[in-house]
Short mmCIF file of C-alpha atoms in Angstrom, two decimals:
data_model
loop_
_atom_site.label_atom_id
_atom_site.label_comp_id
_atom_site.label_asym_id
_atom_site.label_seq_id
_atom_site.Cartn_x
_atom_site.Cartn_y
_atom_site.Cartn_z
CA UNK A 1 -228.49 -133.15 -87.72
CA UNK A 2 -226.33 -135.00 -90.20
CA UNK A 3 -227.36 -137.56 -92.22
CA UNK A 4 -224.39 -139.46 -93.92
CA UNK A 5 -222.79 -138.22 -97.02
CA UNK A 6 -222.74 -139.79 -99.78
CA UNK A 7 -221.50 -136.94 -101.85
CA UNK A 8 -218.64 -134.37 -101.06
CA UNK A 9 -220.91 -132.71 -99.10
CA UNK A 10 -223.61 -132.78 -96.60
CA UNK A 11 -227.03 -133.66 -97.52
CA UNK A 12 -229.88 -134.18 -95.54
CA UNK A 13 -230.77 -137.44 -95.69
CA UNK A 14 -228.99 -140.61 -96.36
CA UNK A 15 -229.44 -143.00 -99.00
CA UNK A 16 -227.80 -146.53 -99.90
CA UNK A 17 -226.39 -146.67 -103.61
CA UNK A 18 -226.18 -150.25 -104.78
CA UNK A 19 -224.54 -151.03 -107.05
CA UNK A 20 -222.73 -154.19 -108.15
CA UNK A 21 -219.16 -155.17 -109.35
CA UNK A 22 -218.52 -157.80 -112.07
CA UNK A 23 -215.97 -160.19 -109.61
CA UNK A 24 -218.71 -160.98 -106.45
CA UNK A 25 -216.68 -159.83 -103.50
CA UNK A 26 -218.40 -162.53 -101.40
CA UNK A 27 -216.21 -165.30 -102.89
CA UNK A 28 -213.16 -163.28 -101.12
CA UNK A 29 -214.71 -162.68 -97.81
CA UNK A 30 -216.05 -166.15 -97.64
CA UNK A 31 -212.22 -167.39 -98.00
CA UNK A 32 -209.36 -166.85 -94.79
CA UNK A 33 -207.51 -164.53 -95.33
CA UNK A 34 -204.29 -166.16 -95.66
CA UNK A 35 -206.32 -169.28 -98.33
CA UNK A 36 -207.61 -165.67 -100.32
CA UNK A 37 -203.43 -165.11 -100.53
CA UNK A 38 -202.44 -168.66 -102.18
CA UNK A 39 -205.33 -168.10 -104.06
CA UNK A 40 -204.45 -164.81 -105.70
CA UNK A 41 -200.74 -166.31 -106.16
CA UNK A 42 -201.84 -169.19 -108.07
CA UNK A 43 -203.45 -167.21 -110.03
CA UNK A 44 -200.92 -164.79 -110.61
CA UNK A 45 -198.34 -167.97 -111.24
CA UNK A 46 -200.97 -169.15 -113.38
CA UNK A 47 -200.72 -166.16 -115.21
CA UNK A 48 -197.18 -165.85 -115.60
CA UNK A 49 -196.84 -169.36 -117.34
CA UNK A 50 -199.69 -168.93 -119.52
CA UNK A 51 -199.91 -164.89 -120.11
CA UNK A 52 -202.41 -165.48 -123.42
CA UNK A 53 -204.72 -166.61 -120.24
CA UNK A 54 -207.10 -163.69 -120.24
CA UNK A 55 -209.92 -164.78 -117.94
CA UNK A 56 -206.81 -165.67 -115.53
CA UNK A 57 -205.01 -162.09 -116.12
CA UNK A 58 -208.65 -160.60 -115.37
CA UNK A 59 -209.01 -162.40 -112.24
CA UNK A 60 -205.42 -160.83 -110.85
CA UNK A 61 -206.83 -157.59 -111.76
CA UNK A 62 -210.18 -158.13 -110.08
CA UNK A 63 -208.30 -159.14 -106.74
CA UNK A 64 -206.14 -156.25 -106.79
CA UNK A 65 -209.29 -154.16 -107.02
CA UNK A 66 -210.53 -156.15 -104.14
CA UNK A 67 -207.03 -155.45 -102.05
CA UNK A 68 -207.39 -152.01 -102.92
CA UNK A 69 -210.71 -151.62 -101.22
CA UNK A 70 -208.56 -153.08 -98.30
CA UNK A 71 -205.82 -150.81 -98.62
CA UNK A 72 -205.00 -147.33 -96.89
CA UNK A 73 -202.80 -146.91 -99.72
CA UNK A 74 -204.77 -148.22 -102.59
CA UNK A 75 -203.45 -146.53 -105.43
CA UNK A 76 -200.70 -148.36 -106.53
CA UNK A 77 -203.36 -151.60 -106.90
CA UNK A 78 -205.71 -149.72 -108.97
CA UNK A 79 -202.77 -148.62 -110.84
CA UNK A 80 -201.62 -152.24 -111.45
CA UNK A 81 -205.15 -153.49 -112.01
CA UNK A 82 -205.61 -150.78 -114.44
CA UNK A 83 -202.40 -151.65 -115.94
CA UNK A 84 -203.61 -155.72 -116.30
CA UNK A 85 -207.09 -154.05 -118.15
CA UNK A 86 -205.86 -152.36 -120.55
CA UNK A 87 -203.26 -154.94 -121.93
CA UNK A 88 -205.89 -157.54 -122.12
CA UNK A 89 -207.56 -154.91 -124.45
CA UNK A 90 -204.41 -154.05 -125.89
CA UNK A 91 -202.66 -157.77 -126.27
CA UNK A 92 -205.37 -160.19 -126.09
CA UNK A 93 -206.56 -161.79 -129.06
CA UNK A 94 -209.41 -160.63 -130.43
CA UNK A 95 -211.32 -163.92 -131.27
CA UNK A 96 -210.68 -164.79 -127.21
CA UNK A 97 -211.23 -162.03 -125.48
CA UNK A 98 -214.56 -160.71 -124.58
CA UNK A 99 -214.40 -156.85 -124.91
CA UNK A 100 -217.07 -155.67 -123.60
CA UNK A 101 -216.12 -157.30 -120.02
CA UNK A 102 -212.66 -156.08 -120.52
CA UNK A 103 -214.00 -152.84 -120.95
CA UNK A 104 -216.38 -153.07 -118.25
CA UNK A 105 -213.08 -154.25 -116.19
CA UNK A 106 -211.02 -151.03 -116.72
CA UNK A 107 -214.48 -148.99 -116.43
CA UNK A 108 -214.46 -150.01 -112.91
CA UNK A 109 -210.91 -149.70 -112.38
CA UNK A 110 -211.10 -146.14 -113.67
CA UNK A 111 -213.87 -145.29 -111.74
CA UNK A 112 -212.57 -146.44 -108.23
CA UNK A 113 -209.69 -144.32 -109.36
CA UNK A 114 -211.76 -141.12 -110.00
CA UNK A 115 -213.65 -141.87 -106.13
CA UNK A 116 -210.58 -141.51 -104.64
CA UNK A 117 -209.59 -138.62 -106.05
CA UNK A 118 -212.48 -137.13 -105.43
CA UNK A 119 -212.42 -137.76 -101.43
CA UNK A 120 -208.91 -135.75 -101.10
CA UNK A 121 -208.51 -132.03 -101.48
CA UNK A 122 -205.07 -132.69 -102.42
CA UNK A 123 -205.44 -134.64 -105.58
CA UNK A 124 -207.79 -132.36 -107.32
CA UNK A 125 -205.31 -131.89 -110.21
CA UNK A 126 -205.91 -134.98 -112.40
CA UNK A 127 -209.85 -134.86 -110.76
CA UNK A 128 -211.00 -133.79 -114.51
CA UNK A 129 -208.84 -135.92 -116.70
CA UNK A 130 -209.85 -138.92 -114.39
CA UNK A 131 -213.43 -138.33 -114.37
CA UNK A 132 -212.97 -138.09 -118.11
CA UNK A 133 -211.22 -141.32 -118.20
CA UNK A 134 -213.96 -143.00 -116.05
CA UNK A 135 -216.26 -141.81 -118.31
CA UNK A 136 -214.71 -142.39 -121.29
CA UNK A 137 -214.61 -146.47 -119.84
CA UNK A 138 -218.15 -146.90 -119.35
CA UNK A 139 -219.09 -145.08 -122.58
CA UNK A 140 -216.54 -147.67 -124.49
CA UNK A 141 -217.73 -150.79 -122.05
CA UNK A 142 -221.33 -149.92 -123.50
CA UNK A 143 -220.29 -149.45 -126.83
CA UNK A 144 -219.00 -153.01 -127.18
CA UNK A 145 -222.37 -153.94 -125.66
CA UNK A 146 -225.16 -151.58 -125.63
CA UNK A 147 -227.49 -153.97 -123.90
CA UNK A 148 -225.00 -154.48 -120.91
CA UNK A 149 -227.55 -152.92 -117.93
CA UNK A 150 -224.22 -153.28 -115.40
CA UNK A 151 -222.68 -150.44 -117.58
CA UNK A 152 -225.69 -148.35 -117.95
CA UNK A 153 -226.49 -148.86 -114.48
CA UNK A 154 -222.91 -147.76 -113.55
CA UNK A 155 -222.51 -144.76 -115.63
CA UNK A 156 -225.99 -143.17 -113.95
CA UNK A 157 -224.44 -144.27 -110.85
CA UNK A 158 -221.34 -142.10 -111.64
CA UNK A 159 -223.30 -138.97 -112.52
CA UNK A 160 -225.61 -139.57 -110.09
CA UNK A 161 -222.91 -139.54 -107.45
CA UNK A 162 -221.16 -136.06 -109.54
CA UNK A 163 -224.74 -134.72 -108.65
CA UNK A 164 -225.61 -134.29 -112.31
CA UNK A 165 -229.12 -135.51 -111.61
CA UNK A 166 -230.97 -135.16 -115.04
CA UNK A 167 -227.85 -137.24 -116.73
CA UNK A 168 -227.92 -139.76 -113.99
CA UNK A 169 -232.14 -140.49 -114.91
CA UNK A 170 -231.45 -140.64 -118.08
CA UNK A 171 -228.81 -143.43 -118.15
CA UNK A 172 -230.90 -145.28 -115.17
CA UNK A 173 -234.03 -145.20 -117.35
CA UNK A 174 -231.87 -146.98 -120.21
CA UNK A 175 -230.82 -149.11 -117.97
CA UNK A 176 -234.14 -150.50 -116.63
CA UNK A 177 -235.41 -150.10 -119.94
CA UNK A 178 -233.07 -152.70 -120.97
CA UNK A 179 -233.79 -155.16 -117.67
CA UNK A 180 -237.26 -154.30 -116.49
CA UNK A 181 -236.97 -156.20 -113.16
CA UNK A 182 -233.08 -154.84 -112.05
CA UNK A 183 -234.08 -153.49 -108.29
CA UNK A 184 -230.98 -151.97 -107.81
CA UNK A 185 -231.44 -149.85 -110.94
CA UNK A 186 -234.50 -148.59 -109.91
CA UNK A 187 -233.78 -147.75 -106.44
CA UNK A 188 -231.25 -145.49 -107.90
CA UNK A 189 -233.40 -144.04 -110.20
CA UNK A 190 -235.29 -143.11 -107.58
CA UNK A 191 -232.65 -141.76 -105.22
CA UNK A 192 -231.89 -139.05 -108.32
CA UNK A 193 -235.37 -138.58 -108.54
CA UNK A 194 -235.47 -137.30 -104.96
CA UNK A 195 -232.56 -135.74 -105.18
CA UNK A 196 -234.03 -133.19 -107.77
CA UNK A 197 -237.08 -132.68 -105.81
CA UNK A 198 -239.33 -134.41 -107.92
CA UNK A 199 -241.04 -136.48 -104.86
CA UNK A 200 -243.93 -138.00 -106.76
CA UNK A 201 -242.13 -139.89 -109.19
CA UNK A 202 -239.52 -140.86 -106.38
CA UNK A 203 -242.07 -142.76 -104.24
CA UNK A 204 -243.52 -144.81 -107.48
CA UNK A 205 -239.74 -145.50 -108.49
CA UNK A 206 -238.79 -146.79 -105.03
CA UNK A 207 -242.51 -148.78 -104.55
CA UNK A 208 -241.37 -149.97 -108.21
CA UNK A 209 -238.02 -151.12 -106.74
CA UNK A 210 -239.52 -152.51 -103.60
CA UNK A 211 -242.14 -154.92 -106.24
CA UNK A 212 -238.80 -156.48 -107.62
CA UNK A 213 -236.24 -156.70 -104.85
CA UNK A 214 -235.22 -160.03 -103.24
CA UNK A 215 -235.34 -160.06 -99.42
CA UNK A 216 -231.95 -159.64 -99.11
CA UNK A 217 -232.20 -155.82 -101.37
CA UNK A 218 -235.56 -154.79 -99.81
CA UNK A 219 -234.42 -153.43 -96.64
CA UNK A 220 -232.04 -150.82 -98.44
CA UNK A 221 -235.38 -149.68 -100.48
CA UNK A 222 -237.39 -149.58 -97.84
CA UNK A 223 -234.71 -147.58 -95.86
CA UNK A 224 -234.40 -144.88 -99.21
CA UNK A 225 -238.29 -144.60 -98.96
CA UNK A 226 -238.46 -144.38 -95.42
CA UNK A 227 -235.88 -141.09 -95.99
CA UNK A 228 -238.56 -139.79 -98.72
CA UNK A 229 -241.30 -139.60 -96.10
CA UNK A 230 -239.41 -138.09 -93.60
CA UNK A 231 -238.29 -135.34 -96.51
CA UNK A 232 -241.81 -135.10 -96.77
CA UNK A 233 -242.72 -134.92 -92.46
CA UNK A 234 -244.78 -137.88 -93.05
CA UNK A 235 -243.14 -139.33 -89.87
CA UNK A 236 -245.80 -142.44 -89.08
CA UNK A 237 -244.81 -143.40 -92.43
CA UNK A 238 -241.01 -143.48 -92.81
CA UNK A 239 -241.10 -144.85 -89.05
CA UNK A 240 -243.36 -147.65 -90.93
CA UNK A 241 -240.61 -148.11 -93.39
CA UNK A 242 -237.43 -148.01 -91.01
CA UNK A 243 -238.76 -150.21 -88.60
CA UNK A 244 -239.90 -152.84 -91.50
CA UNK A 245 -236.26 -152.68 -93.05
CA UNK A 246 -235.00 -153.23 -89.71
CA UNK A 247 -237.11 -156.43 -89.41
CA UNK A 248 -235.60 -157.31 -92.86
CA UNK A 249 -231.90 -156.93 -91.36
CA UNK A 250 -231.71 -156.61 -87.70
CA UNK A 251 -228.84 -154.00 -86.75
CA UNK A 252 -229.06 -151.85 -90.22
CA UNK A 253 -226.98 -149.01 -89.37
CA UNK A 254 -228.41 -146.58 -92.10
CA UNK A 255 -231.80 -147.46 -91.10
CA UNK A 256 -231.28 -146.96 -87.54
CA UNK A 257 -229.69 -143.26 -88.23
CA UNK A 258 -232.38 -142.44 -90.36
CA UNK A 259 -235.06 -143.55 -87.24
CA UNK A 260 -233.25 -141.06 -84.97
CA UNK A 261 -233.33 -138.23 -87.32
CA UNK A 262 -237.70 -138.86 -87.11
CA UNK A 263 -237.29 -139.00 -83.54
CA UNK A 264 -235.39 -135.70 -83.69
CA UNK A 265 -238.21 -133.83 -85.53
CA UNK A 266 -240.70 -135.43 -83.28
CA UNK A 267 -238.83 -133.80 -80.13
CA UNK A 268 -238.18 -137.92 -78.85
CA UNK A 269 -234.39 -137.11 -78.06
CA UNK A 270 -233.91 -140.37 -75.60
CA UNK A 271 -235.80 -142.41 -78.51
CA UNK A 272 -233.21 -140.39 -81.26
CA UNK A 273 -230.23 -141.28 -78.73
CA UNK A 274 -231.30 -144.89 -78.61
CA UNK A 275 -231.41 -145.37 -82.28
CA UNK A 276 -227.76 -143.43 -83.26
CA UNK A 277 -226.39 -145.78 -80.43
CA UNK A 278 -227.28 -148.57 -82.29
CA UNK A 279 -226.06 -147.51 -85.52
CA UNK A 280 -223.07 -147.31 -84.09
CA UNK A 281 -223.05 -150.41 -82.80
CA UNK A 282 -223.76 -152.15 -86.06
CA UNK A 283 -221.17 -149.55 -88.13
CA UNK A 284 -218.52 -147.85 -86.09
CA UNK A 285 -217.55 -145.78 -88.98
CA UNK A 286 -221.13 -144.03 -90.39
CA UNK A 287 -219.84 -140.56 -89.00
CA UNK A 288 -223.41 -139.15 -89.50
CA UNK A 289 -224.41 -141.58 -86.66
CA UNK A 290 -220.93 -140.46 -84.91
CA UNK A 291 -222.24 -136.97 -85.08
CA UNK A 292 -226.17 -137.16 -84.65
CA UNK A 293 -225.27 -138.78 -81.33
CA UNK A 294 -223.16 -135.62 -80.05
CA UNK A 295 -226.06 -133.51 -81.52
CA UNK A 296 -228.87 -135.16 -79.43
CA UNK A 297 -226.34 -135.58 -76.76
CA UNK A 298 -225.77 -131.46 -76.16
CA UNK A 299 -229.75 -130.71 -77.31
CA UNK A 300 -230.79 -133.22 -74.24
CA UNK A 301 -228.04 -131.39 -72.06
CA UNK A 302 -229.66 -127.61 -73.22
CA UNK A 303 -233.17 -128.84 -72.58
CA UNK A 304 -232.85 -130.15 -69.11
CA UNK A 305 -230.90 -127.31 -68.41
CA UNK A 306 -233.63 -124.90 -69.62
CA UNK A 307 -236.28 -127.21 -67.68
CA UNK A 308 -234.12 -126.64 -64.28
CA UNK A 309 -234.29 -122.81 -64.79
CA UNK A 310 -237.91 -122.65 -65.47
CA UNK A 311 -238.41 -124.70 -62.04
CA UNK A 312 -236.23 -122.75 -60.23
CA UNK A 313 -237.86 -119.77 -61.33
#
């Protein structure tokens, strides 16, 4: 059964990331499309006519890292927006611009970049150099401002997501050193922790996490520790934790995938069948629930096959 990736490879179970961009992406999605359009053209005009403007010149850049997520083609857009970074940190004046969130800005820019890259076979060429570059970013963001949790939180994030586990905790623990109560920070902590098989200090992390998170992050840690008890076949309790971050968000794909896969190991394969169906309801694209639901689909087929032989034997 396949849980979904979240790495260039499979794992077995899935957890949600969060993490959190400078430029809130709701303010785009809460705008028409075609009002998010004039929007971004003002701002470009605006930035035309006054190009010392650097919070306006930041703002272009943030959208086109917003269209890019949009995009099937998105690297041209990072490209520009990576362009519009690095000449505020080139051009801007240095008594007006704020460095650190310039840095931060091309950080994420380089970052998105390196993803990419990542997700396609064929652009493993510049895979190193970019990873070096988005590395490089964060390193230089934090530098400017070493108490900046959004860059700590975002470079553990990276290595975290490169699988590099021990570097990933130790940039997350500076992190929520620095901001005691960030949720998101040490939900991730505790995703590495599991990761690297060190269960114990996973469940505090994530019952850490779970103390501090709003309602609207608690179903997401609920849903990670759910995925620790079922690494651990304690299947009451990660049903316990599924079903409560399902109360928290009705629909929650990742949550719903994760409930199958206990059903699964319980031998409940209508139950399992029920719950991937809904995931995909909720998210047409979470392959892992594509894929479970084939999986549970042939198992049901073998075992009512192998129940009709025994009878007619």
């Amino acid at each position: 059964m396949l849980n979904q990736p979240i790495f260039g490879q499979i794992l077995p179970m899935h957890f949600l990331l969060v993490g959190i961009i400078e430029v809130p992406a709701s303010a785009w999605r809460r705008c028409s499309w075609p009002l998010a359009t004039v929007i971004f053209n003002v701002f470009v005009e605006a930035a035309k006519l006054e190009p010392n403007c650097m919070s306006t010149r930041y703002a272009v850049a943030s959208h086109r890292m917003k269209e890019a997520e949009r995009s099937q083609d998105p690297t041209e857009l990072l490209s520009c927006a990576g362009n519009e970074m690095a000449s505020i940190i080139r051009d801007g004046d240095s008594s007006l611009v704020e460095l650190p969130i310039a840095w931060a800005g091309l950080a994420m820019v380089h970052k998105a970049q390196h993803e990419i890259s990542a997700a396609y076979e064929g652009e493993q060429d510049g895979l190193k150099e970019m990873e070096e570059r988005a590395v490089s970013s964060l390193k230089q963001a934090i530098t400017e401002d070493p108490d900046d949790v959004v860059q700590w939180h975002q470079l553990g994030l990276h290595n975290l997501c490169a699988r590099q586990f021990k570097t990933s905790q130790k940039f997350l623990k500076a992190a929520v050193a620095r901001d005691k109560g960030c949720s998101y920070a040490w939900s991730n902590l505790g995703v590495s922790l599991q990761l690297s098989e060190e269960l114990s200090q996973a469940e505090e992390v994530f019952k850490r996490a779970l103390s501090l998170a709003t309602t609207q992050e608690a179903h997401v840690i609920l849903s990670n520790l759910g995925i620790l008890y079922r690494h651990q076949k304690k299947y009451q309790l990660a049903k316990a934790m599924f079903t409560k971050s399902l109360e928290l968000k009705p629909g929650y794909a990742p949550a719903f995938n994760n409930l199958g896969l206990v059903f699964v190991a319980e031998g409940l394969l209508e139950e399992a069948k029920y719950c991937f169906e809904k995931a995909l309801q909720s998210d047409p694209m979470l392959d892992a629930a594509k894929s479970n639901s084939i999986k549970v689909a042939t198992m049901s087929k073998l075992c009512k096959g192998l129940s009709s032989c025994i009878l007619k034997e």
